[in-house]
Short mmCIF file of C-alpha atoms and ligand atoms in Angstrom, two decimals:
data_model
loop_
_atom_site.label_atom_id
_atom_site.label_comp_id
_atom_site.label_asym_id
_atom_site.label_seq_id
_atom_site.Cartn_x
_atom_site.Cartn_y
_atom_site.Cartn_z
CA MET A 19 166.83 93.49 112.43
CA ARG A 20 167.30 96.04 115.17
CA GLU A 21 168.27 94.99 118.68
CA LEU A 22 166.66 96.24 121.88
CA ILE A 23 168.86 98.63 123.81
CA LYS A 24 168.38 96.56 126.97
CA ARG A 25 170.07 93.61 125.25
CA VAL A 26 172.79 95.74 123.72
CA LEU A 27 173.71 97.18 127.12
CA GLN A 28 174.01 93.65 128.52
CA CYS A 29 176.54 92.58 125.87
CA GLU A 30 179.61 90.79 127.21
CA SER A 31 181.97 91.91 124.45
CA GLU A 32 182.37 94.42 121.64
CA LYS A 33 180.27 93.98 118.53
CA PRO A 34 181.25 94.98 114.99
CA SER A 35 177.73 95.81 113.88
CA VAL A 36 174.63 96.59 115.90
CA THR A 37 171.40 98.24 114.73
CA ILE A 38 169.18 99.93 117.28
CA ALA A 39 166.16 102.18 116.96
CA GLY A 40 164.43 104.44 119.44
CA TRP A 41 163.66 108.01 120.37
CA VAL A 42 166.18 110.75 120.89
CA ARG A 43 166.37 111.91 124.49
CA THR A 44 169.12 114.50 124.05
CA ARG A 45 171.71 115.56 121.51
CA ARG A 46 174.94 117.49 121.93
CA ASP A 47 176.98 118.67 118.95
CA SER A 48 180.60 119.58 118.51
CA LYS A 49 182.27 120.60 115.30
CA THR A 50 183.22 117.15 114.14
CA PHE A 51 180.73 114.82 115.85
CA SER A 52 177.44 114.57 117.77
CA PHE A 53 176.45 112.68 120.92
CA LEU A 54 172.94 111.25 120.90
CA GLU A 55 171.22 109.63 123.88
CA ILE A 56 168.75 107.06 122.54
CA ASN A 57 166.03 105.30 124.52
CA ASP A 58 163.71 102.58 123.18
CA GLY A 59 161.74 101.90 126.38
CA SER A 60 163.13 98.39 126.82
CA CYS A 61 164.95 99.61 129.92
CA LEU A 62 165.59 102.75 131.88
CA ALA A 63 169.08 103.37 130.49
CA ASN A 64 169.82 105.23 127.28
CA LEU A 65 172.40 104.09 124.79
CA GLN A 66 174.94 106.75 123.97
CA VAL A 67 175.68 107.12 120.27
CA VAL A 68 178.70 108.90 118.83
CA ALA A 69 178.05 110.09 115.29
CA ASP A 70 181.06 111.49 113.44
CA ALA A 71 180.53 114.11 110.77
CA GLY A 72 180.65 112.53 107.36
CA ILE A 73 179.04 109.13 108.19
CA GLU A 74 176.06 108.01 106.11
CA GLY A 75 172.99 110.09 107.00
CA TYR A 76 174.91 112.69 109.02
CA GLN A 77 173.17 115.53 107.18
CA GLN A 78 169.95 114.47 109.03
CA VAL A 79 171.50 114.81 112.49
CA ASP A 80 170.48 118.43 113.01
CA ARG A 81 166.83 117.33 112.69
CA MET A 82 167.27 114.60 115.33
CA LEU A 83 165.62 116.61 118.07
CA THR A 84 164.35 115.36 121.44
CA GLY A 85 161.44 113.02 120.68
CA ALA A 86 162.40 112.16 117.10
CA SER A 87 162.61 108.49 116.17
CA VAL A 88 165.82 107.24 114.63
CA GLU A 89 167.61 104.09 113.51
CA ILE A 90 171.33 103.74 114.01
CA THR A 91 173.84 101.11 112.93
CA GLY A 92 177.30 101.09 114.36
CA LYS A 93 180.09 99.44 116.30
CA LEU A 94 179.57 98.70 119.96
CA LEU A 95 182.72 99.78 121.82
CA PRO A 96 183.62 100.33 125.47
CA SER A 97 182.58 103.80 126.52
CA LEU A 98 185.19 106.35 127.44
CA GLY A 99 182.59 108.42 129.26
CA GLN A 100 181.44 107.75 132.78
CA GLY A 101 178.28 105.93 133.83
CA GLN A 102 177.98 103.54 130.90
CA LYS A 103 179.83 100.46 129.84
CA TRP A 104 179.15 100.69 126.10
CA GLU A 105 178.63 103.30 123.45
CA LEU A 106 177.66 102.93 119.83
CA HIS A 107 179.98 104.41 117.22
CA ALA A 108 177.60 105.09 114.38
CA GLN A 109 178.37 104.07 110.83
CA ARG A 110 174.92 105.00 109.57
CA VAL A 111 172.12 107.12 111.08
CA ARG A 112 168.60 107.50 109.76
CA LEU A 113 165.84 109.86 110.85
CA ILE A 114 162.57 107.91 110.90
CA GLY A 115 160.01 110.25 112.43
CA GLU A 116 160.63 113.96 112.78
CA VAL A 117 159.38 115.96 115.73
CA PRO A 118 158.14 119.56 115.55
CA ALA A 119 158.99 122.21 118.11
CA ASP A 120 155.75 121.72 120.07
CA TYR A 121 156.79 118.26 121.40
CA PRO A 122 155.48 118.37 125.00
CA LEU A 123 158.30 116.32 126.57
CA GLN A 124 161.20 118.58 125.60
CA LYS A 125 161.99 119.55 129.14
CA LYS A 126 162.16 117.49 132.29
CA GLY A 127 160.26 118.08 135.49
CA HIS A 128 156.64 118.03 134.36
CA THR A 129 153.99 117.52 137.02
CA LEU A 130 152.14 114.21 137.22
CA GLU A 131 148.90 116.11 136.56
CA PHE A 132 150.25 117.49 133.30
CA LEU A 133 151.59 114.08 132.29
CA ARG A 134 148.11 112.59 132.82
CA SER A 135 146.80 115.00 130.22
CA ILE A 136 149.27 113.47 127.76
CA SER A 137 148.81 109.83 128.78
CA HIS A 138 149.57 108.84 125.19
CA LEU A 139 153.11 110.27 125.49
CA ARG A 140 153.95 109.82 129.16
CA PRO A 141 155.25 106.22 128.77
CA ARG A 142 158.25 107.94 127.15
CA THR A 143 159.27 109.54 130.44
CA ASN A 144 161.74 107.75 132.71
CA LEU A 145 159.20 107.57 135.53
CA HIS A 146 156.26 106.18 133.59
CA GLY A 147 158.45 103.88 131.54
CA ALA A 148 159.59 102.42 134.88
CA VAL A 149 156.02 102.22 136.21
CA PHE A 150 154.69 100.34 133.20
CA ARG A 151 157.63 97.97 132.95
CA MET A 152 157.05 97.26 136.64
CA ARG A 153 153.35 96.71 135.93
CA SER A 154 154.24 94.13 133.30
CA ARG A 155 156.69 92.30 135.55
CA MET A 156 154.18 92.26 138.41
CA ALA A 157 151.54 90.74 136.14
CA TYR A 158 154.04 88.03 135.26
CA ALA A 159 154.85 87.49 138.95
CA ILE A 160 151.18 87.00 139.73
CA HIS A 161 150.85 84.22 137.18
CA GLN A 162 154.11 82.74 138.39
CA PHE A 163 152.92 82.69 142.01
CA PHE A 164 149.69 80.87 141.20
CA GLN A 165 150.99 78.61 138.43
CA ASP A 166 153.81 77.41 140.71
CA ARG A 167 151.12 76.41 143.21
CA ASP A 168 148.99 74.60 140.61
CA PHE A 169 146.18 77.12 140.55
CA THR A 170 144.14 77.14 137.33
CA TYR A 171 143.72 80.50 135.61
CA VAL A 172 140.03 81.09 134.86
CA HIS A 173 138.63 83.81 132.59
CA THR A 174 135.43 85.05 134.16
CA PRO A 175 132.96 87.13 132.12
CA ILE A 176 133.18 90.89 131.80
CA LEU A 177 129.47 91.18 131.02
CA THR A 178 127.25 89.99 133.83
CA ALA A 179 123.74 90.14 135.22
CA SER A 180 124.67 89.76 138.90
CA ASP A 181 126.02 92.28 141.41
CA CYS A 182 128.63 90.37 143.38
CA GLU A 183 129.38 93.03 145.96
CA GLY A 184 125.75 94.11 146.30
CA ALA A 185 126.80 97.74 146.40
CA GLY A 186 124.84 98.69 143.28
CA GLU A 187 127.86 100.43 141.79
CA MET A 188 127.55 98.86 138.36
CA PHE A 189 127.90 100.28 134.86
CA ARG A 190 124.90 99.23 132.84
CA VAL A 191 125.51 97.90 129.34
CA THR A 192 122.59 98.30 126.97
CA THR A 193 121.77 98.47 123.27
CA LEU A 194 118.41 100.13 123.95
CA PRO A 195 117.90 103.72 122.78
CA PRO A 196 117.53 106.16 125.72
CA ASP A 197 113.75 106.44 125.39
CA LYS A 198 113.38 102.65 125.72
CA ALA A 199 115.99 102.19 128.46
CA ALA A 200 113.46 100.77 130.92
CA GLN A 201 112.24 97.99 128.60
CA ASP A 202 114.60 95.34 129.95
CA ALA A 203 113.03 92.42 128.07
CA GLU A 204 113.80 94.14 124.76
CA ASP A 205 117.44 94.66 125.63
CA PHE A 206 120.25 92.69 123.98
CA PHE A 207 120.31 89.94 126.61
CA GLY A 208 116.58 90.06 127.35
CA LYS A 209 117.40 91.50 130.78
CA ARG A 210 119.62 94.11 132.38
CA ALA A 211 123.35 93.55 131.99
CA TYR A 212 126.34 95.27 133.53
CA LEU A 213 130.13 95.39 133.50
CA THR A 214 131.39 93.06 136.20
CA VAL A 215 132.51 94.40 139.58
CA SER A 216 134.19 91.09 140.45
CA GLY A 217 134.71 87.63 138.98
CA GLN A 218 134.33 86.01 142.37
CA LEU A 219 130.95 84.31 142.06
CA GLU A 220 131.89 82.72 138.74
CA GLY A 221 135.31 81.93 140.23
CA GLU A 222 133.62 80.04 143.05
CA THR A 223 131.90 77.74 140.54
CA PHE A 224 135.30 76.82 139.12
CA ALA A 225 136.88 76.33 142.54
CA SER A 226 134.00 73.94 143.21
CA ALA A 227 135.36 71.80 140.38
CA LEU A 228 139.07 72.53 139.86
CA SER A 229 139.88 73.19 143.55
CA ASN A 230 142.39 76.04 143.31
CA ILE A 231 141.75 78.78 140.78
CA TYR A 232 142.52 82.44 140.17
CA THR A 233 141.23 85.16 137.91
CA PHE A 234 143.14 88.21 136.75
CA GLY A 235 141.26 90.76 134.71
CA PRO A 236 139.57 94.13 134.50
CA THR A 237 136.67 95.05 136.79
CA PHE A 238 134.48 98.12 136.81
CA ARG A 239 132.88 100.21 139.53
CA ALA A 240 130.63 103.20 139.11
CA GLU A 241 131.42 104.46 142.58
CA ASN A 242 131.68 108.20 142.69
CA SER A 243 134.76 108.28 144.91
CA ASN A 244 137.21 110.76 143.50
CA THR A 245 140.18 109.63 145.57
CA SER A 246 143.76 108.81 144.73
CA ARG A 247 143.02 105.10 145.31
CA HIS A 248 139.81 104.56 143.32
CA ALA A 249 139.41 104.02 139.60
CA ALA A 250 136.26 103.17 137.66
CA GLU A 251 138.18 100.51 135.75
CA PHE A 252 140.83 98.53 137.59
CA TRP A 253 142.38 95.10 137.48
CA MET A 254 141.81 92.54 140.16
CA ILE A 255 143.39 89.20 141.03
CA GLU A 256 140.88 86.86 142.62
CA PRO A 257 142.03 83.45 143.85
CA GLU A 258 139.43 81.02 145.14
CA VAL A 259 140.42 77.90 147.07
CA ALA A 260 138.26 74.88 147.80
CA PHE A 261 138.56 73.11 151.16
CA CYS A 262 140.03 76.27 152.67
CA ASP A 263 139.03 78.38 155.66
CA LEU A 264 139.66 81.99 156.68
CA GLN A 265 143.04 81.13 158.19
CA GLY A 266 144.24 79.58 154.94
CA ASP A 267 142.85 82.56 153.05
CA MET A 268 144.81 85.06 155.15
CA ASP A 269 147.97 82.95 154.77
CA LEU A 270 147.59 82.90 150.98
CA ALA A 271 146.98 86.66 150.82
CA GLU A 272 150.08 87.35 152.88
CA ALA A 273 152.19 84.98 150.79
CA LEU A 274 151.02 86.64 147.56
CA VAL A 275 151.80 90.18 148.73
CA LYS A 276 155.24 89.07 149.94
CA HIS A 277 155.97 87.28 146.68
CA LEU A 278 155.10 90.41 144.72
CA VAL A 279 157.15 92.66 146.97
CA LEU A 280 160.16 90.34 146.63
CA HIS A 281 159.70 90.24 142.87
CA ALA A 282 159.63 94.04 142.76
CA LEU A 283 162.85 94.15 144.77
CA GLU A 284 164.75 91.43 142.96
CA LYS A 285 163.63 91.89 139.38
CA SER A 286 163.40 95.65 139.19
CA GLU A 287 166.12 96.02 136.52
CA GLY A 288 167.03 99.49 137.74
CA ASP A 289 163.49 100.82 137.69
CA LEU A 290 163.28 100.83 141.49
CA GLU A 291 166.03 103.44 141.52
CA VAL A 292 163.78 105.83 139.60
CA PHE A 293 161.05 105.45 142.21
CA GLU A 294 163.56 105.92 145.01
CA LYS A 295 164.97 109.03 143.38
CA PHE A 296 161.76 110.74 142.29
CA VAL A 297 158.95 109.25 144.36
CA ASP A 298 159.90 107.77 147.73
CA LYS A 299 163.40 107.67 149.16
CA THR A 300 162.51 104.96 151.66
CA LEU A 301 160.86 102.63 149.15
CA ARG A 302 163.42 99.83 149.14
CA GLU A 303 163.66 99.87 152.91
CA ARG A 304 159.88 99.68 153.23
CA LEU A 305 159.58 96.82 150.74
CA GLU A 306 162.35 94.85 152.45
CA PHE A 307 160.65 95.39 155.78
CA VAL A 308 157.37 94.01 154.40
CA ALA A 309 159.01 91.03 152.71
CA GLU A 310 160.72 89.94 155.92
CA ARG A 311 158.12 90.25 158.68
CA PRO A 312 154.82 88.51 159.34
CA PHE A 313 151.77 90.74 158.91
CA GLU A 314 149.81 91.73 161.99
CA ARG A 315 146.40 90.07 162.41
CA VAL A 316 143.64 91.66 164.41
CA THR A 317 139.87 91.22 164.58
CA TYR A 318 137.57 94.04 163.54
CA THR A 319 136.36 94.29 167.15
CA GLU A 320 139.94 94.71 168.43
CA ALA A 321 140.70 97.22 165.67
CA VAL A 322 137.70 99.35 166.66
CA GLU A 323 138.79 99.26 170.30
CA LEU A 324 142.32 100.36 169.36
CA LEU A 325 140.93 103.20 167.27
CA LEU A 326 138.63 104.33 170.07
CA LYS A 327 141.54 104.30 172.54
CA SER A 328 143.93 106.02 170.11
CA GLY A 329 143.11 109.52 171.29
CA LYS A 330 143.18 110.66 167.67
CA THR A 331 140.50 112.83 166.13
CA PHE A 332 139.34 111.29 162.91
CA GLN A 333 137.21 112.94 160.28
CA TYR A 334 134.84 109.95 160.21
CA PRO A 335 133.32 108.41 163.35
CA VAL A 336 134.60 105.14 164.81
CA ALA A 337 132.10 102.74 166.33
CA TYR A 338 131.37 99.03 166.26
CA GLY A 339 129.17 98.38 163.23
CA LEU A 340 130.57 101.17 161.06
CA ASN A 341 132.89 100.63 158.12
CA LEU A 342 136.55 101.38 158.68
CA GLN A 343 137.46 104.44 156.62
CA SER A 344 140.77 104.87 154.89
CA GLU A 345 142.06 107.19 157.66
CA HIS A 346 141.30 104.47 160.24
CA GLU A 347 142.96 101.79 158.16
CA ARG A 348 146.00 103.95 157.71
CA TRP A 349 146.29 104.74 161.40
CA LEU A 350 146.23 101.01 162.21
CA THR A 351 148.90 100.05 159.71
CA GLU A 352 151.05 103.21 159.65
CA GLU A 353 150.95 104.51 163.18
CA TYR A 354 149.92 101.66 165.43
CA PHE A 355 151.24 98.37 164.06
CA LYS A 356 153.69 99.98 161.62
CA LYS A 357 153.39 97.02 159.22
CA PRO A 358 150.79 95.41 156.94
CA THR A 359 147.78 94.40 158.97
CA THR A 360 145.00 91.93 158.26
CA VAL A 361 141.70 92.83 159.90
CA PHE A 362 139.19 89.96 160.09
CA ASN A 363 135.73 89.00 161.37
CA TYR A 364 133.65 92.06 160.46
CA PRO A 365 130.02 92.65 161.53
CA LYS A 366 127.71 90.86 159.10
CA GLU A 367 125.68 94.03 158.46
CA ILE A 368 128.49 95.81 156.62
CA LYS A 369 129.65 92.92 154.40
CA PRO A 370 128.21 91.19 151.29
CA PHE A 371 125.84 88.21 151.32
CA TYR A 372 128.38 85.54 150.36
CA MET A 373 130.58 85.73 153.47
CA ARG A 374 130.44 82.89 155.96
CA LEU A 375 128.59 83.60 159.18
CA ASN A 376 130.61 82.99 162.35
CA ASP A 377 129.23 81.03 165.31
CA ASP A 378 128.70 84.29 167.24
CA ASP A 379 125.93 85.04 164.69
CA LYS A 380 127.22 88.64 164.66
CA THR A 381 130.31 88.58 162.49
CA VAL A 382 131.30 87.10 159.15
CA THR A 383 134.65 85.62 158.10
CA ALA A 384 135.71 88.70 156.16
CA MET A 385 139.32 89.85 155.97
CA ASP A 386 140.98 92.97 154.60
CA VAL A 387 144.72 93.38 154.18
CA LEU A 388 145.82 96.95 154.91
CA VAL A 389 149.22 98.35 153.97
CA PRO A 390 151.00 101.56 154.99
CA GLY A 391 150.48 104.48 152.64
CA ILE A 392 147.40 103.04 150.98
CA GLY A 393 145.06 101.23 153.34
CA GLU A 394 143.11 98.30 151.90
CA ILE A 395 144.77 96.39 149.08
CA ILE A 396 142.98 93.07 149.58
CA GLY A 397 139.41 92.21 150.51
CA GLY A 398 138.32 88.61 150.93
CA SER A 399 136.51 86.03 153.01
CA GLN A 400 135.61 82.44 153.63
CA ARG A 401 132.37 81.85 151.70
CA GLU A 402 129.08 80.64 153.12
CA GLU A 403 128.94 77.00 152.04
CA ARG A 404 125.82 76.01 154.06
CA LEU A 405 122.71 76.15 151.90
CA ASP A 406 120.27 77.21 154.61
CA VAL A 407 122.54 79.93 155.99
CA LEU A 408 123.27 81.26 152.49
CA LEU A 409 119.55 81.50 151.70
CA GLU A 410 119.03 83.34 154.97
CA ASN A 411 121.88 85.76 154.12
CA MET A 412 120.36 86.44 150.72
CA LYS A 413 117.02 87.22 152.31
CA ARG A 414 118.71 89.69 154.65
CA HIS A 415 120.36 91.38 151.66
CA ASP A 416 117.09 91.53 149.68
CA LEU A 417 118.44 89.23 146.99
CA ASN A 418 116.22 86.87 145.07
CA PRO A 419 117.74 83.35 145.28
CA GLU A 420 116.20 82.59 141.89
CA ASP A 421 118.47 85.19 140.28
CA TYR A 422 121.45 83.35 141.77
CA GLY A 423 120.14 79.80 141.22
CA TRP A 424 123.46 78.66 139.76
CA TYR A 425 125.36 80.04 142.77
CA VAL A 426 122.97 78.40 145.22
CA ASP A 427 123.34 75.10 143.32
CA LEU A 428 126.99 74.92 144.40
CA ARG A 429 125.70 74.51 147.98
CA ARG A 430 123.27 71.81 146.89
CA TYR A 431 125.66 69.62 144.94
CA GLY A 432 128.75 68.62 146.88
CA SER A 433 129.26 71.87 148.75
CA VAL A 434 132.71 72.54 150.24
CA PRO A 435 134.17 75.11 152.60
CA HIS A 436 136.05 77.55 150.41
CA ALA A 437 137.63 80.97 150.58
CA GLY A 438 139.18 83.62 148.40
CA PHE A 439 140.05 87.27 148.05
CA GLY A 440 140.56 90.10 145.61
CA LEU A 441 143.84 91.96 145.31
CA GLY A 442 143.57 95.35 143.63
CA PHE A 443 146.38 95.26 141.05
CA GLU A 444 146.81 99.02 140.84
CA ARG A 445 146.89 99.39 144.61
CA MET A 446 149.58 96.70 144.75
CA LEU A 447 151.52 98.64 142.12
CA MET A 448 151.16 101.85 144.09
CA PHE A 449 152.62 100.03 147.05
CA ALA A 450 155.50 98.55 145.04
CA THR A 451 156.43 101.81 143.30
CA GLY A 452 155.54 104.37 145.96
CA MET A 453 153.37 106.21 143.43
CA GLY A 454 150.70 108.13 145.32
CA ASN A 455 147.90 108.23 142.74
CA ILE A 456 146.19 105.30 141.05
CA ARG A 457 145.93 107.41 137.86
CA ASP A 458 149.68 107.14 137.47
CA VAL A 459 150.00 103.35 137.56
CA ILE A 460 147.29 102.48 135.02
CA PRO A 461 147.96 103.17 131.33
CA PHE A 462 144.75 105.10 130.73
CA ALA A 463 142.82 105.96 133.88
CA ARG A 464 139.02 105.96 133.98
CA THR A 465 137.74 108.01 136.90
CA PRO A 466 134.57 110.03 137.56
CA GLY A 467 134.31 112.68 134.85
CA SER A 468 137.30 111.38 132.91
CA CYS A 469 137.42 108.76 130.15
CA ASP A 470 139.99 110.16 127.73
CA PHE A 471 142.16 108.33 125.22
O1 4AD B 8 137.09 94.51 148.65
P1 4AD B 8 136.56 94.30 147.27
O2 4AD B 8 135.37 95.08 146.85
O3 4AD B 8 136.29 92.74 147.16
C1 4AD B 8 135.75 92.09 146.13
O4 4AD B 8 135.46 92.55 145.06
C2 4AD B 8 135.61 90.60 146.36
N1 4AD B 8 134.64 90.07 145.41
C3 4AD B 8 136.96 89.96 146.23
C4 4AD B 8 136.93 88.48 146.48
O5 4AD B 8 136.75 88.08 147.60
N2 4AD B 8 137.14 87.67 145.45
O6 4AD B 8 137.73 94.59 146.20
C5 4AD B 8 138.94 93.91 146.28
C6 4AD B 8 140.12 94.85 146.11
C7 4AD B 8 140.19 95.95 147.15
O7 4AD B 8 140.83 95.50 148.31
C8 4AD B 8 141.00 97.00 146.44
O8 4AD B 8 142.39 96.70 146.48
C9 4AD B 8 140.56 96.85 145.01
O9 4AD B 8 139.99 95.56 144.88
N3 4AD B 8 139.54 97.85 144.65
C10 4AD B 8 139.79 98.93 143.88
N4 4AD B 8 140.91 99.35 143.28
C11 4AD B 8 140.84 100.48 142.56
N5 4AD B 8 139.70 101.20 142.38
C12 4AD B 8 138.55 100.81 142.97
N6 4AD B 8 137.44 101.52 142.78
C13 4AD B 8 138.56 99.63 143.77
N7 4AD B 8 137.62 98.96 144.47
C14 4AD B 8 138.24 97.88 144.98
MG1 MG B 9 136.80 95.78 150.25
#
């Protein structure tokens, strides 16, 4: 059995026989031996292999080009070279998969755009290897955060008939041929179905039984925003907490972001250095800053006043009753407060039907967490738990309560105040890695006009 290079590099002492396998990063030859740098993706570091002429399989070495896959057995000995503790003195080398001269990752320094066009190969680069190992560790940290707090993980459906956010940005799923697309009753489910934009409504039903729950899964939005922060398919973490108000919701959101930032700092296994070197020199500093300080909290009304007084010219207008645009969010968090900022109590007109109406009758208990460099990473709210007010909200949003009978039932049978939010997983990853484009932190990006691989 081969061993992962990550484990080999962590060895405490020499080993008489180790077998590793991976892809050749570089090879240098001299007359009597060759140096091979092998990477298997288990960690950033390569393992250096010294292969003396004459060992078993040596005649294959000249075909071990960058990108070829190989298996090597040898002795693990302290390295004489600098920068590594161990090197492998090969006793046997074997070429597994050859690589022709057109291998696209021969040279370093490709643009991110080019690497997107070879998304099937880019995990082999140092940068994307680091990004996707970080993605995996962050997913683990999310479960750890909630499981440690006795939240139950709920799998909400991917196919749905309801539009949670009410924005109408849903992908329709149908088995009808195009000429019968309007005959809803004939469709697979006997009505129109879509890919979910959020598991929240279903999550609320479980919070109304199991108290503290979270979801973590893919969501889909057919919004035609071709920005560096929007994807048509993205992953969302949606906790929902019974007997909780907006204050508790904001506290939980802040604790989650801090936990993830700390995890990124403490468990980065060297990957953070890649981001610092190639993406953002101030990354560690910024993450430490966020982990240590409380987030700013400001009402929407105050935020609008600050923006109006800022003296800045924005591309989009600022006025009470309008949505905050990304440039406004970024000014608040990057230039004004200079730290993550939670904006809460938005006008009811610009938020979905499920948010709890405040006593002022003007605002709802919405909250968005904004972070420097990105803007919104979390959107959430306390939910409307009062039956009559919820029905009124639905009327205002032109929703038919009969379509949401099951959701309304929660307010009829033992209703409780409850709250939750959605954290965009890719946006969190952008924040933790410094990567500037959502397409570079998701294995295979789906964006308007692009659904490759
Ligand atoms: O603010 P949003 O739309 O909120 C909801 O979906 C609620 N149902 C959540 C809840 O209360 N349970 O989305 C939540 C987060 C955003 O803050 C953002 O980080 C991310 O999801 N997000 C996107 N990420 C990538 N691409 C997109 N198109 C995104 N749309 C939202
Ligand atoms: Mg939002």
